[in-house]
Amino acid sequence: MVNNFTSGMWNGMKVEFGKVYSNLNAFAFNPLNEADSKKLRVFDFDDTLVQTKSNIYIKHKDGKESKLTPGEYAVYEPKDDDKFDFSDFEKVKQPQEVKGVTRLLKNIVRVGGSEIVILTARAAYKPIKKYLSDIGLKDIFVVALADANPQKKADWIENKIKDGVNDVFFIDDSHKNVSAVKALSKKYPNISLKVKHVQHTTPELPKNDTTPKQGKNEPTKSVKVKGNDIKLKSLLPKDLEKTIKNPETGRMIKMKSALGYDEKSKVFQAAQRTLKK
């Protein structure tokens, strides 16, 4: 994980390259536009939206080495003098979509009215942007913190709250990240803060005194995602089960079905207007 940032001038502005990234255009380092919305929807990437074959490699104080999947790392308690190698996360290796969370993200995108951000501890944003583009999500902002400290995610969200956001949804597989963000509710009791934890069943973690030395190419146990503690329907507008009139056919149709139509269709636009009321 790279924590040393390179400063420089870009498009007339002083920026720290590698610290925070968004979309690839002329305004990539400008603040996100919040004029039309005070809602913020924040998704973690690894083991929340997608599972990959990337691992974290650890060299312990006694010289032994071990490796962790992202799910294992989410619950790992660092030991003194642990040295971490996050080089696997410079690309998205053999991604496997976490379908429930991805469906939730796509539905939030379709409904609109929210600022949507992928907030990751990774240092490289381009592989995530490419993956999102490949699954049809081309305009999602990616913020790469280049830091696995849970407080960094909480601090980033807190800065958005200070900028006027008053309705926050955050989803992550790391209980440490979840706890750090949940703590903001005590500091900002007047905002809506909904935090969801994607849970995993995790193999027993390696121990310094018993773990044999492992090479990077040795196989590791897979982490299976069990039923997590989120109910996807509860995170979407509650009017999705209601019906509206399809302007093109005159028939009544459920809101959730209307949102499945082409975005240029009259019925989709009618559903979207209704949800934003």
PDB file of C-alpha atoms in Angstrom:
ATOM      1  CA  MET A   1       0.000   0.000   0.000  1.00  0.00           C
ATOM      2  CA  VAL A   2       1.494   3.343  -1.050  1.00  0.00           C
ATOM      3  CA  ASN A   3       1.195   6.133   1.471  1.00  0.00           C
ATOM      4  CA  ASN A   4       3.679   8.627   0.017  1.00  0.00           C
ATOM      5  CA  PHE A   5       1.827  10.977  -2.321  1.00  0.00           C
ATOM      6  CA  THR A   6       3.355  13.019  -5.125  1.00  0.00           C
ATOM      7  CA  SER A   7       2.249  16.644  -5.212  1.00  0.00           C
ATOM      8  CA  GLY A   8       2.163  18.764  -8.319  1.00  0.00           C
ATOM      9  CA  MET A   9       0.188  21.212 -10.451  1.00  0.00           C
ATOM     10  CA  TRP A  10      -2.574  19.863 -12.678  1.00  0.00           C
ATOM     11  CA  ASN A  11      -4.895  22.050 -14.748  1.00  0.00           C
ATOM     12  CA  GLY A  12      -3.937  25.057 -12.638  1.00  0.00           C
ATOM     13  CA  MET A  13      -4.564  23.301  -9.326  1.00  0.00           C
ATOM     14  CA  LYS A  14      -2.249  21.798  -6.730  1.00  0.00           C
ATOM     15  CA  VAL A  15      -3.126  18.121  -6.268  1.00  0.00           C
ATOM     16  CA  GLU A  16      -1.722  15.036  -4.560  1.00  0.00           C
ATOM     17  CA  PHE A  17      -1.553  12.351  -7.221  1.00  0.00           C
ATOM     18  CA  GLY A  18      -2.500   8.924  -5.931  1.00  0.00           C
ATOM     19  CA  LYS A  19      -4.400  10.115  -2.873  1.00  0.00           C
ATOM     20  CA  VAL A  20      -7.956  10.663  -4.065  1.00  0.00           C
ATOM     21  CA  TYR A  21      -9.310   9.822  -7.501  1.00  0.00           C
ATOM     22  CA  SER A  22     -12.594  10.280  -9.270  1.00  0.00           C
ATOM     23  CA  ASN A  23     -13.628  10.014 -12.893  1.00  0.00           C
ATOM     24  CA  LEU A  24     -11.209  10.576 -15.752  1.00  0.00           C
ATOM     25  CA  ASN A  25     -12.095  13.961 -17.138  1.00  0.00           C
ATOM     26  CA  ALA A  26     -11.014  17.551 -16.897  1.00  0.00           C
ATOM     27  CA  PHE A  27     -12.724  17.971 -13.539  1.00  0.00           C
ATOM     28  CA  ALA A  28     -11.353  14.810 -11.925  1.00  0.00           C
ATOM     29  CA  PHE A  29      -9.903  16.653  -8.948  1.00  0.00           C
ATOM     30  CA  ASN A  30     -12.764  19.118  -8.456  1.00  0.00           C
ATOM     31  CA  PRO A  31     -15.234  18.663  -5.572  1.00  0.00           C
ATOM     32  CA  LEU A  32     -18.197  16.466  -6.517  1.00  0.00           C
ATOM     33  CA  ASN A  33     -21.325  18.381  -7.420  1.00  0.00           C
ATOM     34  CA  GLU A  34     -23.765  18.367  -4.523  1.00  0.00           C
ATOM     35  CA  ALA A  35     -25.962  21.247  -5.628  1.00  0.00           C
ATOM     36  CA  ASP A  36     -28.872  18.969  -6.512  1.00  0.00           C
ATOM     37  CA  SER A  37     -28.594  16.447  -3.689  1.00  0.00           C
ATOM     38  CA  LYS A  38     -27.601  16.012  -0.084  1.00  0.00           C
ATOM     39  CA  LYS A  39     -27.719  12.234  -0.291  1.00  0.00           C
ATOM     40  CA  LEU A  40     -24.486  10.230  -0.285  1.00  0.00           C
ATOM     41  CA  ARG A  41     -24.305   6.509  -1.078  1.00  0.00           C
ATOM     42  CA  VAL A  42     -20.913   4.942  -0.365  1.00  0.00           C
ATOM     43  CA  PHE A  43     -19.864   1.432  -1.400  1.00  0.00           C
ATOM     44  CA  ASP A  44     -16.678  -0.396  -0.492  1.00  0.00           C
ATOM     45  CA  PHE A  45     -15.178  -2.401  -3.371  1.00  0.00           C
ATOM     46  CA  ASP A  46     -13.306  -5.562  -2.333  1.00  0.00           C
ATOM     47  CA  ASP A  47     -15.543  -8.272  -0.852  1.00  0.00           C
ATOM     48  CA  THR A  48     -18.479  -5.856  -0.950  1.00  0.00           C
ATOM     49  CA  LEU A  49     -19.127  -5.334  -4.657  1.00  0.00           C
ATOM     50  CA  VAL A  50     -16.728  -7.976  -5.909  1.00  0.00           C
ATOM     51  CA  GLN A  51     -14.529 -10.827  -4.784  1.00  0.00           C
ATOM     52  CA  THR A  52     -11.154 -11.247  -6.456  1.00  0.00           C
ATOM     53  CA  LYS A  53      -8.134 -13.512  -6.310  1.00  0.00           C
ATOM     54  CA  SER A  54      -6.075 -10.713  -4.758  1.00  0.00           C
ATOM     55  CA  ASN A  55      -4.384 -11.363  -1.426  1.00  0.00           C
ATOM     56  CA  ILE A  56      -2.573  -9.359   1.228  1.00  0.00           C
ATOM     57  CA  TYR A  57       0.876 -10.715   2.064  1.00  0.00           C
ATOM     58  CA  ILE A  58       2.282 -10.284   5.564  1.00  0.00           C
ATOM     59  CA  LYS A  59       5.849 -10.580   6.789  1.00  0.00           C
ATOM     60  CA  HIS A  60       5.842 -11.027  10.559  1.00  0.00           C
ATOM     61  CA  LYS A  61       8.386  -9.927  13.109  1.00  0.00           C
ATOM     62  CA  ASP A  62       9.857 -13.439  13.343  1.00  0.00           C
ATOM     63  CA  GLY A  63      10.427 -13.581   9.584  1.00  0.00           C
ATOM     64  CA  LYS A  64       7.522 -15.905   8.818  1.00  0.00           C
ATOM     65  CA  GLU A  65       5.118 -14.996   6.044  1.00  0.00           C
ATOM     66  CA  SER A  66       1.414 -15.497   5.545  1.00  0.00           C
ATOM     67  CA  LYS A  67      -1.281 -14.249   3.231  1.00  0.00           C
ATOM     68  CA  LEU A  68      -4.853 -13.147   3.739  1.00  0.00           C
ATOM     69  CA  THR A  69      -7.845 -12.777   1.475  1.00  0.00           C
ATOM     70  CA  PRO A  70      -9.682  -9.432   1.726  1.00  0.00           C
ATOM     71  CA  GLY A  71     -12.304 -11.154   3.889  1.00  0.00           C
ATOM     72  CA  GLU A  72      -9.646 -12.438   6.266  1.00  0.00           C
ATOM     73  CA  TYR A  73      -7.884  -9.083   6.341  1.00  0.00           C
ATOM     74  CA  ALA A  74     -11.154  -7.392   7.322  1.00  0.00           C
ATOM     75  CA  VAL A  75     -11.032  -9.179  10.688  1.00  0.00           C
ATOM     76  CA  TYR A  76      -7.251  -9.475  11.114  1.00  0.00           C
ATOM     77  CA  GLU A  77      -5.704  -7.696  14.085  1.00  0.00           C
ATOM     78  CA  PRO A  78      -2.223  -6.472  13.093  1.00  0.00           C
ATOM     79  CA  LYS A  79       0.718  -7.587  15.216  1.00  0.00           C
ATOM     80  CA  ASP A  80       3.725  -5.498  16.166  1.00  0.00           C
ATOM     81  CA  ASP A  81       6.112  -5.017  13.241  1.00  0.00           C
ATOM     82  CA  ASP A  82       3.820  -6.694  10.686  1.00  0.00           C
ATOM     83  CA  LYS A  83       4.779  -5.583   7.189  1.00  0.00           C
ATOM     84  CA  PHE A  84       2.017  -5.667   4.584  1.00  0.00           C
ATOM     85  CA  ASP A  85       2.278  -6.097   0.816  1.00  0.00           C
ATOM     86  CA  PHE A  86      -0.825  -4.897  -1.072  1.00  0.00           C
ATOM     87  CA  SER A  87       0.664  -5.169  -4.566  1.00  0.00           C
ATOM     88  CA  ASP A  88      -2.063  -7.603  -5.694  1.00  0.00           C
ATOM     89  CA  PHE A  89      -4.539  -4.744  -5.510  1.00  0.00           C
ATOM     90  CA  GLU A  90      -2.950  -2.798  -8.322  1.00  0.00           C
ATOM     91  CA  LYS A  91      -5.347  -4.718 -10.571  1.00  0.00           C
ATOM     92  CA  VAL A  92      -8.706  -6.486 -10.268  1.00  0.00           C
ATOM     93  CA  LYS A  93      -7.795 -10.184 -10.503  1.00  0.00           C
ATOM     94  CA  GLN A  94     -10.457 -12.619 -11.708  1.00  0.00           C
ATOM     95  CA  PRO A  95     -13.411 -10.622 -10.346  1.00  0.00           C
ATOM     96  CA  GLN A  96     -16.533 -12.418  -9.140  1.00  0.00           C
ATOM     97  CA  GLU A  97     -19.505 -10.086  -8.782  1.00  0.00           C
ATOM     98  CA  VAL A  98     -21.312 -10.000  -5.438  1.00  0.00           C
ATOM     99  CA  LYS A  99     -24.689  -9.971  -7.131  1.00  0.00           C
ATOM    100  CA  GLY A 100     -26.930  -8.718  -4.341  1.00  0.00           C
ATOM    101  CA  VAL A 101     -24.830  -5.651  -3.581  1.00  0.00           C
ATOM    102  CA  THR A 102     -24.183  -4.946  -7.260  1.00  0.00           C
ATOM    103  CA  ARG A 103     -27.931  -5.087  -7.930  1.00  0.00           C
ATOM    104  CA  LEU A 104     -28.463  -2.647  -5.084  1.00  0.00           C
ATOM    105  CA  LEU A 105     -25.864  -0.251  -6.555  1.00  0.00           C
ATOM    106  CA  LYS A 106     -27.435  -0.408 -10.011  1.00  0.00           C
ATOM    107  CA  ASN A 107     -30.900   0.256  -8.597  1.00  0.00           C
ATOM    108  CA  ILE A 108     -29.659   3.298  -6.689  1.00  0.00           C
ATOM    109  CA  VAL A 109     -28.028   4.566  -9.883  1.00  0.00           C
ATOM    110  CA  ARG A 110     -31.260   4.107 -11.825  1.00  0.00           C
ATOM    111  CA  VAL A 111     -33.392   5.871  -9.217  1.00  0.00           C
ATOM    112  CA  GLY A 112     -31.007   8.833  -9.156  1.00  0.00           C
ATOM    113  CA  GLY A 113     -30.952  11.742  -6.739  1.00  0.00           C
ATOM    114  CA  SER A 114     -27.854  10.605  -4.832  1.00  0.00           C
ATOM    115  CA  GLU A 115     -24.132  11.156  -5.022  1.00  0.00           C
ATOM    116  CA  ILE A 116     -22.666   7.658  -5.410  1.00  0.00           C
ATOM    117  CA  VAL A 117     -19.057   6.865  -4.566  1.00  0.00           C
ATOM    118  CA  ILE A 118     -16.882   3.769  -4.423  1.00  0.00           C
ATOM    119  CA  LEU A 119     -14.618   4.329  -1.402  1.00  0.00           C
ATOM    120  CA  THR A 120     -11.674   1.938  -1.339  1.00  0.00           C
ATOM    121  CA  ALA A 121      -8.466   1.438   0.613  1.00  0.00           C
ATOM    122  CA  ARG A 122      -6.749   0.603  -2.676  1.00  0.00           C
ATOM    123  CA  ALA A 123      -4.204   3.007  -4.118  1.00  0.00           C
ATOM    124  CA  ALA A 124      -5.099   2.420  -7.777  1.00  0.00           C
ATOM    125  CA  TYR A 125      -8.442   3.653  -9.078  1.00  0.00           C
ATOM    126  CA  LYS A 126      -8.120   2.745 -12.784  1.00  0.00           C
ATOM    127  CA  PRO A 127      -8.712  -1.027 -12.408  1.00  0.00           C
ATOM    128  CA  ILE A 128     -11.904  -0.307 -10.440  1.00  0.00           C
ATOM    129  CA  LYS A 129     -13.104   2.204 -13.025  1.00  0.00           C
ATOM    130  CA  LYS A 130     -12.527  -0.367 -15.756  1.00  0.00           C
ATOM    131  CA  TYR A 131     -14.398  -3.086 -13.844  1.00  0.00           C
ATOM    132  CA  LEU A 132     -17.352  -0.766 -13.230  1.00  0.00           C
ATOM    133  CA  SER A 133     -17.386   0.235 -16.890  1.00  0.00           C
ATOM    134  CA  ASP A 134     -17.381  -3.435 -17.897  1.00  0.00           C
ATOM    135  CA  ILE A 135     -20.583  -4.049 -15.898  1.00  0.00           C
ATOM    136  CA  GLY A 136     -22.318  -0.958 -17.283  1.00  0.00           C
ATOM    137  CA  LEU A 137     -21.474   1.599 -14.571  1.00  0.00           C
ATOM    138  CA  LYS A 138     -19.350   4.160 -16.382  1.00  0.00           C
ATOM    139  CA  ASP A 139     -20.001   7.320 -14.376  1.00  0.00           C
ATOM    140  CA  ILE A 140     -19.396   6.192 -10.808  1.00  0.00           C
ATOM    141  CA  PHE A 141     -16.815   8.165  -8.846  1.00  0.00           C
ATOM    142  CA  VAL A 142     -14.001   6.146  -7.296  1.00  0.00           C
ATOM    143  CA  VAL A 143     -12.096   7.503  -4.303  1.00  0.00           C
ATOM    144  CA  ALA A 144      -8.868   5.562  -3.682  1.00  0.00           C
ATOM    145  CA  LEU A 145      -7.552   6.394  -0.223  1.00  0.00           C
ATOM    146  CA  ALA A 146      -4.317   4.388  -0.504  1.00  0.00           C
ATOM    147  CA  ASP A 147      -4.724   3.591   3.180  1.00  0.00           C
ATOM    148  CA  ALA A 148      -6.305   0.659   5.033  1.00  0.00           C
ATOM    149  CA  ASN A 149      -6.881   2.613   8.241  1.00  0.00           C
ATOM    150  CA  PRO A 150     -10.661   2.457   8.931  1.00  0.00           C
ATOM    151  CA  GLN A 151     -10.620   5.998  10.281  1.00  0.00           C
ATOM    152  CA  LYS A 152      -9.678   7.288   6.839  1.00  0.00           C
ATOM    153  CA  LYS A 153     -13.039   6.183   5.447  1.00  0.00           C
ATOM    154  CA  ALA A 154     -14.861   7.750   8.387  1.00  0.00           C
ATOM    155  CA  ASP A 155     -12.899  10.982   7.947  1.00  0.00           C
ATOM    156  CA  TRP A 156     -13.733  11.137   4.240  1.00  0.00           C
ATOM    157  CA  ILE A 157     -17.440  10.705   4.958  1.00  0.00           C
ATOM    158  CA  GLU A 158     -17.287  13.226   7.787  1.00  0.00           C
ATOM    159  CA  ASN A 159     -15.833  15.806   5.403  1.00  0.00           C
ATOM    160  CA  LYS A 160     -18.813  15.257   3.102  1.00  0.00           C
ATOM    161  CA  ILE A 161     -21.158  15.776   6.071  1.00  0.00           C
ATOM    162  CA  LYS A 162     -19.380  19.030   6.878  1.00  0.00           C
ATOM    163  CA  ASP A 163     -19.934  20.043   3.247  1.00  0.00           C
ATOM    164  CA  GLY A 164     -23.702  19.668   3.687  1.00  0.00           C
ATOM    165  CA  VAL A 165     -24.554  15.999   3.121  1.00  0.00           C
ATOM    166  CA  ASN A 166     -27.296  14.972   5.557  1.00  0.00           C
ATOM    167  CA  ASP A 167     -28.365  11.529   4.297  1.00  0.00           C
ATOM    168  CA  VAL A 168     -25.625   8.879   4.206  1.00  0.00           C
ATOM    169  CA  PHE A 169     -25.683   5.187   3.330  1.00  0.00           C
ATOM    170  CA  PHE A 170     -22.456   3.187   3.737  1.00  0.00           C
ATOM    171  CA  ILE A 171     -21.841  -0.497   3.019  1.00  0.00           C
ATOM    172  CA  ASP A 172     -18.622  -2.430   3.694  1.00  0.00           C
ATOM    173  CA  ASP A 173     -17.444  -5.950   4.539  1.00  0.00           C
ATOM    174  CA  SER A 174     -14.961  -4.808   7.207  1.00  0.00           C
ATOM    175  CA  HIS A 175     -16.386  -4.597  10.719  1.00  0.00           C
ATOM    176  CA  LYS A 176     -13.608  -2.107  11.510  1.00  0.00           C
ATOM    177  CA  ASN A 177     -14.719   0.231   8.732  1.00  0.00           C
ATOM    178  CA  VAL A 178     -18.363  -0.230   9.710  1.00  0.00           C
ATOM    179  CA  SER A 179     -17.621   0.628  13.352  1.00  0.00           C
ATOM    180  CA  ALA A 180     -15.586   3.702  12.410  1.00  0.00           C
ATOM    181  CA  VAL A 181     -18.374   5.096  10.221  1.00  0.00           C
ATOM    182  CA  LYS A 182     -21.127   4.195  12.701  1.00  0.00           C
ATOM    183  CA  ALA A 183     -19.359   6.318  15.295  1.00  0.00           C
ATOM    184  CA  LEU A 184     -20.255   9.393  13.228  1.00  0.00           C
ATOM    185  CA  SER A 185     -23.889   9.016  14.315  1.00  0.00           C
ATOM    186  CA  LYS A 186     -23.010  10.182  17.826  1.00  0.00           C
ATOM    187  CA  LYS A 187     -21.148  13.193  16.493  1.00  0.00           C
ATOM    188  CA  TYR A 188     -23.866  14.082  13.969  1.00  0.00           C
ATOM    189  CA  PRO A 189     -27.190  12.944  15.513  1.00  0.00           C
ATOM    190  CA  ASN A 190     -29.290  15.086  13.190  1.00  0.00           C
ATOM    191  CA  ILE A 191     -28.295  13.392   9.940  1.00  0.00           C
ATOM    192  CA  SER A 192     -29.615  10.137   8.501  1.00  0.00           C
ATOM    193  CA  LEU A 193     -26.771   7.608   8.680  1.00  0.00           C
ATOM    194  CA  LYS A 194     -27.440   4.024   7.591  1.00  0.00           C
ATOM    195  CA  VAL A 195     -24.490   1.632   7.826  1.00  0.00           C
ATOM    196  CA  LYS A 196     -24.650  -1.945   6.543  1.00  0.00           C
ATOM    197  CA  HIS A 197     -22.176  -4.773   7.087  1.00  0.00           C
ATOM    198  CA  VAL A 198     -21.610  -7.434   4.422  1.00  0.00           C
ATOM    199  CA  GLN A 199     -20.654 -10.462   6.496  1.00  0.00           C
ATOM    200  CA  HIS A 200     -18.450 -13.361   5.500  1.00  0.00           C
ATOM    201  CA  THR A 201     -17.546 -16.740   6.881  1.00  0.00           C
ATOM    202  CA  THR A 202     -13.807 -16.660   7.285  1.00  0.00           C
ATOM    203  CA  PRO A 203     -11.206 -19.445   7.621  1.00  0.00           C
ATOM    204  CA  GLU A 204      -9.097 -19.457  10.770  1.00  0.00           C
ATOM    205  CA  LEU A 205      -6.510 -16.726  10.534  1.00  0.00           C
ATOM    206  CA  PRO A 206      -2.795 -17.525  10.379  1.00  0.00           C
ATOM    207  CA  LYS A 207      -0.858 -17.320  13.635  1.00  0.00           C
ATOM    208  CA  ASN A 208       2.711 -16.096  13.833  1.00  0.00           C
ATOM    209  CA  ASP A 209       3.968 -19.017  15.879  1.00  0.00           C
ATOM    210  CA  THR A 210       2.363 -21.778  13.807  1.00  0.00           C
ATOM    211  CA  THR A 211       2.020 -20.528  10.254  1.00  0.00           C
ATOM    212  CA  PRO A 212       4.612 -22.022   7.879  1.00  0.00           C
ATOM    213  CA  LYS A 213       6.300 -19.760   5.411  1.00  0.00           C
ATOM    214  CA  GLN A 214       4.181 -19.346   2.298  1.00  0.00           C
ATOM    215  CA  GLY A 215       5.043 -18.168  -1.145  1.00  0.00           C
ATOM    216  CA  LYS A 216       2.818 -15.858  -3.133  1.00  0.00           C
ATOM    217  CA  ASN A 217       1.828 -18.592  -5.567  1.00  0.00           C
ATOM    218  CA  GLU A 218       0.673 -21.139  -2.985  1.00  0.00           C
ATOM    219  CA  PRO A 219      -3.062 -21.816  -2.864  1.00  0.00           C
ATOM    220  CA  THR A 220      -5.179 -20.301  -0.122  1.00  0.00           C
ATOM    221  CA  LYS A 221      -8.579 -21.228   1.248  1.00  0.00           C
ATOM    222  CA  SER A 222     -11.464 -19.520  -0.448  1.00  0.00           C
ATOM    223  CA  VAL A 223     -13.765 -17.241   1.486  1.00  0.00           C
ATOM    224  CA  LYS A 224     -17.435 -17.943   1.031  1.00  0.00           C
ATOM    225  CA  VAL A 225     -19.987 -15.189   1.353  1.00  0.00           C
ATOM    226  CA  LYS A 226     -22.892 -16.250   3.486  1.00  0.00           C
ATOM    227  CA  GLY A 227     -26.224 -14.504   3.718  1.00  0.00           C
ATOM    228  CA  ASN A 228     -25.307 -11.037   4.935  1.00  0.00           C
ATOM    229  CA  ASP A 229     -27.261  -8.846   7.280  1.00  0.00           C
ATOM    230  CA  ILE A 230     -28.703  -6.524   4.668  1.00  0.00           C
ATOM    231  CA  LYS A 231     -32.207  -6.685   3.292  1.00  0.00           C
ATOM    232  CA  LEU A 232     -31.838  -5.111  -0.106  1.00  0.00           C
ATOM    233  CA  LYS A 233     -35.451  -3.998  -0.371  1.00  0.00           C
ATOM    234  CA  SER A 234     -35.121  -1.974   2.823  1.00  0.00           C
ATOM    235  CA  LEU A 235     -32.379   0.111   1.230  1.00  0.00           C
ATOM    236  CA  LEU A 236     -34.463   1.164  -1.753  1.00  0.00           C
ATOM    237  CA  PRO A 237     -37.413   3.568  -1.845  1.00  0.00           C
ATOM    238  CA  LYS A 238     -40.415   1.994  -0.109  1.00  0.00           C
ATOM    239  CA  ASP A 239     -42.738   2.923  -2.969  1.00  0.00           C
ATOM    240  CA  LEU A 240     -41.319   0.278  -5.309  1.00  0.00           C
ATOM    241  CA  GLU A 241     -44.242  -2.071  -4.663  1.00  0.00           C
ATOM    242  CA  LYS A 242     -46.793   0.630  -5.498  1.00  0.00           C
ATOM    243  CA  THR A 243     -48.316   0.906  -8.958  1.00  0.00           C
ATOM    244  CA  ILE A 244     -48.413   3.739 -11.475  1.00  0.00           C
ATOM    245  CA  LYS A 245     -50.136   4.125 -14.799  1.00  0.00           C
ATOM    246  CA  ASN A 246     -48.062   3.306 -17.852  1.00  0.00           C
ATOM    247  CA  PRO A 247     -48.541   6.384 -20.100  1.00  0.00           C
ATOM    248  CA  GLU A 248     -47.963   4.288 -23.202  1.00  0.00           C
ATOM    249  CA  THR A 249     -50.439   1.459 -22.526  1.00  0.00           C
ATOM    250  CA  GLY A 250     -52.810   2.913 -19.939  1.00  0.00           C
ATOM    251  CA  ARG A 251     -52.285  -0.127 -17.714  1.00  0.00           C
ATOM    252  CA  MET A 252     -51.185  -0.092 -14.077  1.00  0.00           C
ATOM    253  CA  ILE A 253     -47.624  -1.319 -13.465  1.00  0.00           C
ATOM    254  CA  LYS A 254     -45.481  -1.745 -10.362  1.00  0.00           C
ATOM    255  CA  MET A 255     -42.830   0.908  -9.776  1.00  0.00           C
ATOM    256  CA  LYS A 256     -40.029  -1.656  -9.657  1.00  0.00           C
ATOM    257  CA  SER A 257     -41.132  -3.017 -13.045  1.00  0.00           C
ATOM    258  CA  ALA A 258     -41.301   0.484 -14.509  1.00  0.00           C
ATOM    259  CA  LEU A 259     -37.709   1.103 -13.456  1.00  0.00           C
ATOM    260  CA  GLY A 260     -36.691  -1.901 -15.540  1.00  0.00           C
ATOM    261  CA  TYR A 261     -37.766  -0.149 -18.754  1.00  0.00           C
ATOM    262  CA  ASP A 262     -35.457   1.868 -20.969  1.00  0.00           C
ATOM    263  CA  GLU A 263     -34.502   5.134 -19.287  1.00  0.00           C
ATOM    264  CA  LYS A 264     -35.898   7.137 -22.222  1.00  0.00           C
ATOM    265  CA  SER A 265     -39.322   5.498 -22.009  1.00  0.00           C
ATOM    266  CA  LYS A 266     -42.266   7.474 -20.638  1.00  0.00           C
ATOM    267  CA  VAL A 267     -43.056   4.864 -17.994  1.00  0.00           C
ATOM    268  CA  PHE A 268     -39.490   4.887 -16.620  1.00  0.00           C
ATOM    269  CA  GLN A 269     -39.491   8.674 -16.465  1.00  0.00           C
ATOM    270  CA  ALA A 270     -42.881   8.678 -14.739  1.00  0.00           C
ATOM    271  CA  ALA A 271     -41.613   6.222 -12.110  1.00  0.00           C
ATOM    272  CA  GLN A 272     -38.482   8.247 -11.515  1.00  0.00           C
ATOM    273  CA  ARG A 273     -40.468  11.460 -11.045  1.00  0.00           C
ATOM    274  CA  THR A 274     -42.754   9.714  -8.555  1.00  0.00           C
ATOM    275  CA  LEU A 275     -39.818   8.391  -6.480  1.00  0.00           C
ATOM    276  CA  LYS A 276     -38.205  11.816  -6.299  1.00  0.00           C
ATOM    277  CA  LYS A 277     -41.318  13.473  -4.884  1.00  0.00           C
TER     278      LYS A 277
END
